[in-house]
PDB file of C-alpha atoms in Angstrom:
ATOM      1  CA  MET A   1       0.000   0.000   0.000  1.00 58.00           C
ATOM      2  CA  PHE A   2       2.823   2.387   0.933  1.00 53.00           C
ATOM      3  CA  GLU A   3       4.635   1.666  -2.320  1.00 55.00           C
ATOM      4  CA  ILE A   4       1.486   2.475  -4.313  1.00 56.00           C
ATOM      5  CA  LEU A   5       1.033   5.786  -2.454  1.00 52.00           C
ATOM      6  CA  LEU A   6       4.685   6.725  -2.936  1.00 49.00           C
ATOM      7  CA  GLY A   7       4.496   5.925  -6.641  1.00 54.00           C
ATOM      8  CA  SER A   8       1.390   8.082  -6.995  1.00 54.00           C
ATOM      9  CA  LEU A   9       3.063  11.046  -5.306  1.00 46.00           C
ATOM     10  CA  ILE A  10       6.129  10.733  -7.519  1.00 48.00           C
ATOM     11  CA  GLY A  11       3.972  10.552 -10.619  1.00 52.00           C
ATOM     12  CA  LEU A  12       1.893  13.532  -9.527  1.00 47.00           C
ATOM     13  CA  PHE A  13       4.617  15.919  -8.405  1.00 46.00           C
ATOM     14  CA  GLY A  14       7.794  14.484  -9.924  1.00 47.00           C
ATOM     15  CA  PHE A  15      11.268  15.225  -8.629  1.00 48.00           C
ATOM     16  CA  THR A  16      12.135  18.901  -8.284  1.00 50.00           C
ATOM     17  CA  GLN A  17      15.742  18.491  -7.244  1.00 52.00           C
ATOM     18  CA  THR A  18      18.418  15.840  -7.338  1.00 55.00           C
ATOM     19  CA  VAL A  19      20.831  15.384  -4.477  1.00 55.00           C
ATOM     20  CA  ASP A  20      24.381  14.202  -4.995  1.00 58.00           C
ATOM     21  CA  THR A  21      25.082  11.634  -2.289  1.00 59.00           C
ATOM     22  CA  LYS A  22      28.656  10.878  -3.355  1.00 64.00           C
ATOM     23  CA  PRO A  23      31.411  11.909  -0.938  1.00 67.00           C
ATOM     24  CA  GLN A  24      32.696  15.411  -1.686  1.00 65.00           C
ATOM     25  CA  PRO A  25      36.232  16.723  -1.221  1.00 66.00           C
ATOM     26  CA  GLN A  26      36.814  18.635   1.986  1.00 63.00           C
ATOM     27  CA  GLY A  27      35.794  22.275   1.639  1.00 58.00           C
ATOM     28  CA  THR A  28      33.297  21.632  -1.187  1.00 62.00           C
ATOM     29  CA  VAL A  29      30.033  23.573  -1.031  1.00 62.00           C
ATOM     30  CA  ASN A  30      27.150  22.971  -3.445  1.00 62.00           C
ATOM     31  CA  LEU A  31      25.337  26.120  -4.554  1.00 60.00           C
ATOM     32  CA  SER A  32      21.819  25.718  -5.965  1.00 64.00           C
ATOM     33  CA  GLN A  33      19.711  28.206  -7.912  1.00 63.00           C
ATOM     34  CA  PRO A  34      15.887  28.092  -8.100  1.00 64.00           C
ATOM     35  CA  LEU A  35      14.227  25.960 -10.743  1.00 59.00           C
ATOM     36  CA  THR A  36      14.490  27.133 -14.321  1.00 60.00           C
ATOM     37  CA  PRO A  37      12.749  25.735 -17.428  1.00 64.00           C
ATOM     38  CA  ASN A  38      15.718  23.402 -17.773  1.00 66.00           C
ATOM     39  CA  GLY A  39      15.745  22.386 -14.119  1.00 64.00           C
ATOM     40  CA  PRO A  40      17.795  23.564 -11.134  1.00 67.00           C
ATOM     41  CA  TYR A  41      21.298  24.884 -11.605  1.00 65.00           C
ATOM     42  CA  ARG A  42      23.914  23.524  -9.224  1.00 68.00           C
ATOM     43  CA  GLU A  43      27.585  24.363  -8.933  1.00 67.00           C
ATOM     44  CA  SER A  44      30.254  22.992  -6.627  1.00 67.00           C
ATOM     45  CA  VAL A  45      32.819  25.449  -5.306  1.00 64.00           C
ATOM     46  CA  GLN A  46      35.850  24.988  -3.083  1.00 66.00           C
ATOM     47  CA  LEU A  47      35.949  27.185   0.006  1.00 65.00           C
ATOM     48  CA  GLU A  48      39.036  27.692   2.120  1.00 65.00           C
ATOM     49  CA  PRO A  49      38.556  28.426   5.841  1.00 68.00           C
ATOM     50  CA  MET A  50      39.475  31.940   6.908  1.00 67.00           C
ATOM     51  CA  SER A  51      41.947  30.505   9.408  1.00 68.00           C
ATOM     52  CA  GLN A  52      43.856  28.870   6.556  1.00 74.00           C
ATOM     53  CA  LEU A  53      43.802  32.033   4.455  1.00 79.00           C
ATOM     54  CA  GLN A  54      45.027  34.069   7.411  1.00 85.00           C
ATOM     55  CA  PHE A  55      48.029  31.789   7.936  1.00 89.00           C
ATOM     56  CA  ARG A  56      48.767  30.921   4.313  1.00 92.00           C
ATOM     57  CA  ASN A  57      52.552  30.613   3.958  1.00 94.00           C
ATOM     58  CA  VAL A  58      53.054  31.550   7.603  1.00 96.00           C
ATOM     59  CA  ILE A  59      54.434  29.175  10.248  1.00 97.00           C
ATOM     60  CA  ARG A  60      52.271  29.574  13.326  1.00 95.00           C
ATOM     61  CA  GLN A  61      54.275  29.718  16.527  1.00 95.00           C
ATOM     62  CA  ALA A  62      53.787  26.660  18.731  1.00 94.00           C
ATOM     63  CA  TYR A  63      54.612  28.401  22.015  1.00 92.00           C
ATOM     64  CA  ASP A  64      54.195  31.888  23.411  1.00 88.00           C
ATOM     65  CA  TYR A  65      57.981  32.345  23.439  1.00 88.00           C
ATOM     66  CA  SER A  66      58.731  30.845  20.008  1.00 92.00           C
ATOM     67  CA  CYS A  67      57.894  33.756  17.705  1.00 94.00           C
ATOM     68  CA  GLY A  68      61.565  33.983  16.684  1.00 95.00           C
ATOM     69  CA  SER A  69      61.869  30.359  15.601  1.00 96.00           C
ATOM     70  CA  ALA A  70      58.485  30.463  13.832  1.00 97.00           C
ATOM     71  CA  ALA A  71      59.356  33.673  11.970  1.00 98.00           C
ATOM     72  CA  LEU A  72      62.718  32.211  10.956  1.00 98.00           C
ATOM     73  CA  THR A  73      61.027  29.009   9.757  1.00 98.00           C
ATOM     74  CA  THR A  74      58.609  31.107   7.693  1.00 98.00           C
ATOM     75  CA  LEU A  75      61.544  32.877   6.055  1.00 97.00           C
ATOM     76  CA  LEU A  76      63.459  29.648   5.406  1.00 97.00           C
ATOM     77  CA  ASP A  77      60.495  27.689   4.045  1.00 97.00           C
ATOM     78  CA  TYR A  78      58.518  30.224   2.060  1.00 97.00           C
ATOM     79  CA  TYR A  79      61.309  32.451   0.798  1.00 96.00           C
ATOM     80  CA  LEU A  80      64.348  30.172   0.565  1.00 95.00           C
ATOM     81  CA  GLY A  81      62.416  27.024  -0.318  1.00 94.00           C
ATOM     82  CA  ARG A  82      63.436  24.849   2.617  1.00 94.00           C
ATOM     83  CA  ASN A  83      61.076  22.250   4.074  1.00 95.00           C
ATOM     84  CA  LEU A  84      61.590  22.635   7.803  1.00 97.00           C
ATOM     85  CA  GLU A  85      59.293  22.452  10.800  1.00 97.00           C
ATOM     86  CA  GLU A  86      59.488  24.910  13.659  1.00 97.00           C
ATOM     87  CA  ARG A  87      60.661  22.128  15.981  1.00 96.00           C
ATOM     88  CA  GLN A  88      63.655  21.437  13.719  1.00 97.00           C
ATOM     89  CA  VAL A  89      64.556  25.120  13.615  1.00 97.00           C
ATOM     90  CA  MET A  90      64.266  25.382  17.404  1.00 95.00           C
ATOM     91  CA  GLU A  91      66.621  22.424  17.786  1.00 96.00           C
ATOM     92  CA  GLY A  92      69.077  24.037  15.353  1.00 96.00           C
ATOM     93  CA  LEU A  93      68.953  27.357  17.196  1.00 95.00           C
ATOM     94  CA  LEU A  94      69.631  25.603  20.495  1.00 94.00           C
ATOM     95  CA  ARG A  95      72.505  23.651  18.969  1.00 93.00           C
ATOM     96  CA  TYR A  96      74.276  26.501  17.202  1.00 94.00           C
ATOM     97  CA  GLY A  97      73.106  29.424  19.344  1.00 90.00           C
ATOM     98  CA  GLU A  98      73.872  30.429  22.910  1.00 88.00           C
ATOM     99  CA  ALA A  99      71.840  27.702  24.622  1.00 87.00           C
ATOM    100  CA  ASP A 100      72.284  28.990  28.189  1.00 87.00           C
ATOM    101  CA  LYS A 101      71.129  32.486  27.268  1.00 88.00           C
ATOM    102  CA  ILE A 102      68.240  31.097  25.197  1.00 85.00           C
ATOM    103  CA  VAL A 103      66.949  29.195  28.232  1.00 85.00           C
ATOM    104  CA  GLN A 104      67.485  32.211  30.482  1.00 86.00           C
ATOM    105  CA  ARG A 105      65.588  34.699  28.310  1.00 85.00           C
ATOM    106  CA  ARG A 106      63.083  32.119  26.967  1.00 86.00           C
ATOM    107  CA  GLY A 107      63.615  33.237  23.406  1.00 89.00           C
ATOM    108  CA  PHE A 108      66.019  33.428  20.479  1.00 93.00           C
ATOM    109  CA  SER A 109      68.232  36.329  19.453  1.00 93.00           C
ATOM    110  CA  LEU A 110      69.317  37.526  16.024  1.00 94.00           C
ATOM    111  CA  LEU A 111      72.802  36.203  16.815  1.00 94.00           C
ATOM    112  CA  ASP A 112      71.334  32.731  17.354  1.00 95.00           C
ATOM    113  CA  MET A 113      69.562  33.026  14.003  1.00 96.00           C
ATOM    114  CA  LYS A 114      72.723  34.191  12.243  1.00 96.00           C
ATOM    115  CA  ARG A 115      74.681  31.194  13.553  1.00 96.00           C
ATOM    116  CA  TYR A 116      71.964  28.750  12.537  1.00 96.00           C
ATOM    117  CA  ALA A 117      71.671  30.316   9.067  1.00 97.00           C
ATOM    118  CA  ALA A 118      75.446  29.914   8.662  1.00 96.00           C
ATOM    119  CA  ALA A 119      75.150  26.246   9.623  1.00 96.00           C
ATOM    120  CA  LEU A 120      72.588  25.854   6.823  1.00 96.00           C
ATOM    121  CA  GLY A 121      74.994  27.462   4.356  1.00 95.00           C
ATOM    122  CA  TYR A 122      73.488  30.959   4.130  1.00 95.00           C
ATOM    123  CA  LYS A 123      75.069  34.342   4.611  1.00 95.00           C
ATOM    124  CA  SER A 124      72.995  36.639   6.793  1.00 96.00           C
ATOM    125  CA  GLY A 125      73.234  39.817   8.786  1.00 94.00           C
ATOM    126  CA  GLY A 126      71.455  42.224  11.070  1.00 94.00           C
ATOM    127  CA  PHE A 127      71.317  45.891  10.100  1.00 93.00           C
ATOM    128  CA  ARG A 128      70.081  49.234  11.383  1.00 95.00           C
ATOM    129  CA  ALA A 129      67.871  50.693   8.696  1.00 95.00           C
ATOM    130  CA  GLU A 130      65.571  53.538   7.770  1.00 96.00           C
ATOM    131  CA  PHE A 131      62.073  52.984   6.466  1.00 96.00           C
ATOM    132  CA  SER A 132      63.305  53.878   2.985  1.00 95.00           C
ATOM    133  CA  ASP A 133      65.746  50.949   3.209  1.00 94.00           C
ATOM    134  CA  LEU A 134      62.920  48.597   4.123  1.00 94.00           C
ATOM    135  CA  ASP A 135      60.813  49.957   1.276  1.00 94.00           C
ATOM    136  CA  ALA A 136      63.640  49.415  -1.219  1.00 94.00           C
ATOM    137  CA  LEU A 137      64.393  45.889  -0.020  1.00 93.00           C
ATOM    138  CA  GLU A 138      63.708  43.349  -2.768  1.00 90.00           C
ATOM    139  CA  HIS A 139      63.145  40.306  -0.573  1.00 91.00           C
ATOM    140  CA  PRO A 140      61.582  39.501   2.817  1.00 96.00           C
ATOM    141  CA  ALA A 141      63.321  40.345   6.077  1.00 97.00           C
ATOM    142  CA  LEU A 142      62.857  39.349   9.695  1.00 98.00           C
ATOM    143  CA  VAL A 143      62.319  42.289  12.057  1.00 97.00           C
ATOM    144  CA  PRO A 144      61.788  42.708  15.803  1.00 96.00           C
ATOM    145  CA  ILE A 145      58.809  44.780  16.913  1.00 96.00           C
ATOM    146  CA  HIS A 146      57.404  45.994  20.219  1.00 92.00           C
ATOM    147  CA  TYR A 147      53.708  45.186  20.115  1.00 82.00           C
ATOM    148  CA  ALA A 148      51.036  45.091  22.858  1.00 78.00           C
ATOM    149  CA  GLY A 149      53.734  45.395  25.509  1.00 83.00           C
ATOM    150  CA  PHE A 150      55.809  42.463  24.246  1.00 86.00           C
ATOM    151  CA  LYS A 151      58.873  41.974  22.093  1.00 91.00           C
ATOM    152  CA  HIS A 152      57.974  40.016  18.995  1.00 94.00           C
ATOM    153  CA  PHE A 153      59.510  38.805  15.716  1.00 96.00           C
ATOM    154  CA  VAL A 154      57.716  39.041  12.367  1.00 97.00           C
ATOM    155  CA  VAL A 155      58.651  38.708   8.698  1.00 98.00           C
ATOM    156  CA  VAL A 156      58.170  41.786   6.536  1.00 98.00           C
ATOM    157  CA  ARG A 157      56.930  40.454   3.202  1.00 96.00           C
ATOM    158  CA  ASP A 158      57.013  43.765   1.354  1.00 95.00           C
ATOM    159  CA  VAL A 159      56.105  47.446   1.501  1.00 95.00           C
ATOM    160  CA  TYR A 160      53.574  48.967  -0.900  1.00 90.00           C
ATOM    161  CA  ASN A 161      52.240  52.506  -0.866  1.00 87.00           C
ATOM    162  CA  ASP A 162      53.201  53.116   2.760  1.00 90.00           C
ATOM    163  CA  HIS A 163      51.658  49.851   3.962  1.00 91.00           C
ATOM    164  CA  VAL A 164      53.895  47.204   5.528  1.00 94.00           C
ATOM    165  CA  PHE A 165      52.709  43.647   4.856  1.00 94.00           C
ATOM    166  CA  VAL A 166      53.793  41.227   7.542  1.00 94.00           C
ATOM    167  CA  ALA A 167      53.801  37.465   8.131  1.00 96.00           C
ATOM    168  CA  ASP A 168      53.153  37.344  11.868  1.00 95.00           C
ATOM    169  CA  PRO A 169      53.654  33.943  13.571  1.00 96.00           C
ATOM    170  CA  ALA A 170      50.933  34.833  16.097  1.00 92.00           C
ATOM    171  CA  LEU A 171      48.352  36.652  13.942  1.00 91.00           C
ATOM    172  CA  GLY A 172      49.057  35.460  10.398  1.00 92.00           C
ATOM    173  CA  ASN A 173      49.088  37.751   7.359  1.00 92.00           C
ATOM    174  CA  ILE A 174      48.468  41.294   8.543  1.00 91.00           C
ATOM    175  CA  SER A 175      49.505  44.815   7.566  1.00 91.00           C
ATOM    176  CA  PHE A 176      50.424  48.089   9.239  1.00 92.00           C
ATOM    177  CA  THR A 177      50.423  51.628   7.982  1.00 92.00           C
ATOM    178  CA  ARG A 178      53.868  53.151   7.726  1.00 95.00           C
ATOM    179  CA  THR A 179      53.187  55.411  10.714  1.00 95.00           C
ATOM    180  CA  ARG A 180      52.084  52.546  12.931  1.00 94.00           C
ATOM    181  CA  PHE A 181      54.946  50.295  11.856  1.00 95.00           C
ATOM    182  CA  GLU A 182      57.546  52.968  12.594  1.00 96.00           C
ATOM    183  CA  GLU A 183      56.071  53.252  16.099  1.00 95.00           C
ATOM    184  CA  ILE A 184      56.498  49.542  16.870  1.00 95.00           C
ATOM    185  CA  TRP A 185      59.670  48.762  14.893  1.00 97.00           C
ATOM    186  CA  ASP A 186      62.241  47.887  17.572  1.00 95.00           C
ATOM    187  CA  GLN A 187      65.374  50.022  17.112  1.00 94.00           C
ATOM    188  CA  ASN A 188      64.966  49.932  13.325  1.00 96.00           C
ATOM    189  CA  VAL A 189      66.701  46.553  13.141  1.00 96.00           C
ATOM    190  CA  LEU A 190      66.192  44.086  10.304  1.00 95.00           C
ATOM    191  CA  PHE A 191      67.687  40.647   9.719  1.00 97.00           C
ATOM    192  CA  VAL A 192      68.315  39.441   6.178  1.00 96.00           C
ATOM    193  CA  ILE A 193      69.220  35.965   4.928  1.00 96.00           C
ATOM    194  CA  PHE A 194      70.805  35.998   1.486  1.00 94.00           C
ATOM    195  CA  PRO A 195      70.010  33.194  -0.985  1.00 92.00           C
ATOM    196  CA  SER A 196      72.834  30.874  -1.935  1.00 87.00           C
ATOM    197  CA  GLY A 197      72.897  30.524  -5.694  1.00 82.00           C
ATOM    198  CA  GLN A 198      69.959  31.499  -7.887  1.00 78.00           C
ATOM    199  CA  GLU A 199      67.100  33.654  -6.646  1.00 79.00           C
ATOM    200  CA  PRO A 200      64.498  31.420  -4.983  1.00 85.00           C
ATOM    201  CA  ARG A 201      60.797  31.336  -5.754  1.00 82.00           C
ATOM    202  CA  ASN A 202      59.390  33.760  -3.216  1.00 91.00           C
ATOM    203  CA  ALA A 203      56.126  32.365  -1.831  1.00 94.00           C
ATOM    204  CA  LEU A 204      55.914  35.410   0.454  1.00 95.00           C
ATOM    205  CA  ALA A 205      55.477  37.779  -2.499  1.00 93.00           C
ATOM    206  CA  LEU A 206      52.264  39.788  -2.375  1.00 91.00           C
ATOM    207  CA  ASN A 207      49.278  38.764  -4.479  1.00 85.00           C
ATOM    208  CA  ASP A 208      46.023  40.387  -5.571  1.00 80.00           C
ATOM    209  CA  ARG A 209      44.275  39.402  -2.348  1.00 78.00           C
ATOM    210  CA  ASP A 210      46.883  41.272  -0.346  1.00 78.00           C
ATOM    211  CA  MET A 211      46.350  44.374  -2.458  1.00 72.00           C
ATOM    212  CA  ARG A 212      42.847  45.012  -1.102  1.00 66.00           C
ATOM    213  CA  LEU A 213      42.479  46.902   2.162  1.00 56.00           C
ATOM    214  CA  VAL A 214      39.206  47.822   3.826  1.00 50.00           C
ATOM    215  CA  ASP A 215      39.477  50.984   5.872  1.00 48.00           C
ATOM    216  CA  ASP A 216      38.003  51.685   9.315  1.00 48.00           C
ATOM    217  CA  ARG A 217      35.127  53.802   7.996  1.00 52.00           C
ATOM    218  CA  THR A 218      33.924  50.986   5.760  1.00 53.00           C
ATOM    219  CA  VAL A 219      34.074  48.463   8.603  1.00 51.00           C
ATOM    220  CA  SER A 220      31.974  50.777  10.797  1.00 56.00           C
ATOM    221  CA  LEU A 221      29.476  51.372   8.003  1.00 58.00           C
ATOM    222  CA  LEU A 222      29.063  47.660   7.296  1.00 56.00           C
ATOM    223  CA  ALA A 223      28.527  46.983  11.003  1.00 57.00           C
ATOM    224  CA  PHE A 224      25.851  49.703  11.151  1.00 55.00           C
ATOM    225  CA  ARG A 225      23.979  48.269   8.182  1.00 57.00           C
ATOM    226  CA  GLU A 226      24.210  44.703   9.512  1.00 51.00           C
ATOM    227  CA  PHE A 227      22.986  45.511  13.029  1.00 51.00           C
ATOM    228  CA  PRO A 228      21.144  48.868  12.846  1.00 50.00           C
ATOM    229  CA  GLN A 229      18.939  48.053  15.832  1.00 48.00           C
ATOM    230  CA  ILE A 230      21.865  48.006  18.277  1.00 44.00           C
ATOM    231  CA  ASN A 231      23.660  51.066  16.917  1.00 46.00           C
ATOM    232  CA  LYS A 232      22.613  54.380  18.408  1.00 48.00           C
ATOM    233  CA  ILE A 233      24.517  56.457  15.882  1.00 47.00           C
ATOM    234  CA  THR A 234      23.199  57.427  12.480  1.00 50.00           C
ATOM    235  CA  GLU A 235      24.582  56.310   9.151  1.00 48.00           C
ATOM    236  CA  ASN A 236      25.773  59.847   8.463  1.00 51.00           C
ATOM    237  CA  GLN A 237      27.765  59.781  11.698  1.00 47.00           C
ATOM    238  CA  VAL A 238      29.289  56.484  10.668  1.00 42.00           C
ATOM    239  CA  ARG A 239      30.346  57.965   7.343  1.00 46.00           C
ATOM    240  CA  GLU A 240      32.261  60.652   9.220  1.00 45.00           C
ATOM    241  CA  LEU A 241      34.444  58.007  10.878  1.00 42.00           C
ATOM    242  CA  GLY A 242      37.805  57.274   9.299  1.00 42.00           C
ATOM    243  CA  THR A 243      39.432  59.074   6.450  1.00 39.00           C
ATOM    244  CA  GLY A 244      39.859  56.569   3.644  1.00 40.00           C
ATOM    245  CA  GLY A 245      37.767  55.267   0.776  1.00 38.00           C
ATOM    246  CA  ASP A 246      35.618  52.161   0.731  1.00 40.00           C
ATOM    247  CA  VAL A 247      38.174  49.728  -0.666  1.00 39.00           C
ATOM    248  CA  ILE A 248      41.761  50.644  -1.367  1.00 41.00           C
ATOM    249  CA  HIS A 249      43.438  48.869  -4.275  1.00 41.00           C
ATOM    250  CA  LEU A 250      47.166  49.248  -3.800  1.00 43.00           C
ATOM    251  CA  ARG A 251      49.377  49.516  -6.828  1.00 42.00           C
ATOM    252  CA  THR A 252      52.464  47.386  -7.150  1.00 44.00           C
ATOM    253  CA  LYS A 253      55.946  48.828  -7.412  1.00 50.00           C
TER     254      LYS A 253
END
């Protein structure tokens, strides 16, 4: 009886949508459009989690004190083409660096990094620099910063139009304005590792996604439009916040 009823319903209404029950690759999302004369339109797209985008080509520090080893691993892997893990770099820094001082200060120094880079066959050096030197630099550099009350190491990927793009082992791919970066740049020091042989493929080079910045006024305006009931300010007041445009497309050098 049930089979007869089910067959009648299928014959009367037909199928309006097919469902793919086959296993899909991780990150696949199926998008469906309403029915058209030719049936529903479906498309599969691959989505990458924001957490992965944020830390693309950045080694995330494993410990609160290991920003130096993570930043150095980022530079070695994604600029110089090595295939190292942070643990291996930490072991190398302890072996070739000043182990007693590393344990005492719970962190690595630029001297430790220079010695480890030499053990890997690279020439390197720490320099005092001006912002113009950083802007003119043609490859990534490791720099110390003073941020949120702590000393920290990051990799400067590049500088474009007074914006400093950074691979941060704690926060991922972020950027600072020139003014803000100059405030936190610790003693204007930068550490450079020079390639041995031909120029490597630089996976830290900026791409189109990096070239889009949303300013503070736009963020405030989007928040107002998304949740107008909990905002006591008017849209005109929101527009007065910030000083930039809606979306800034930075030009390359």
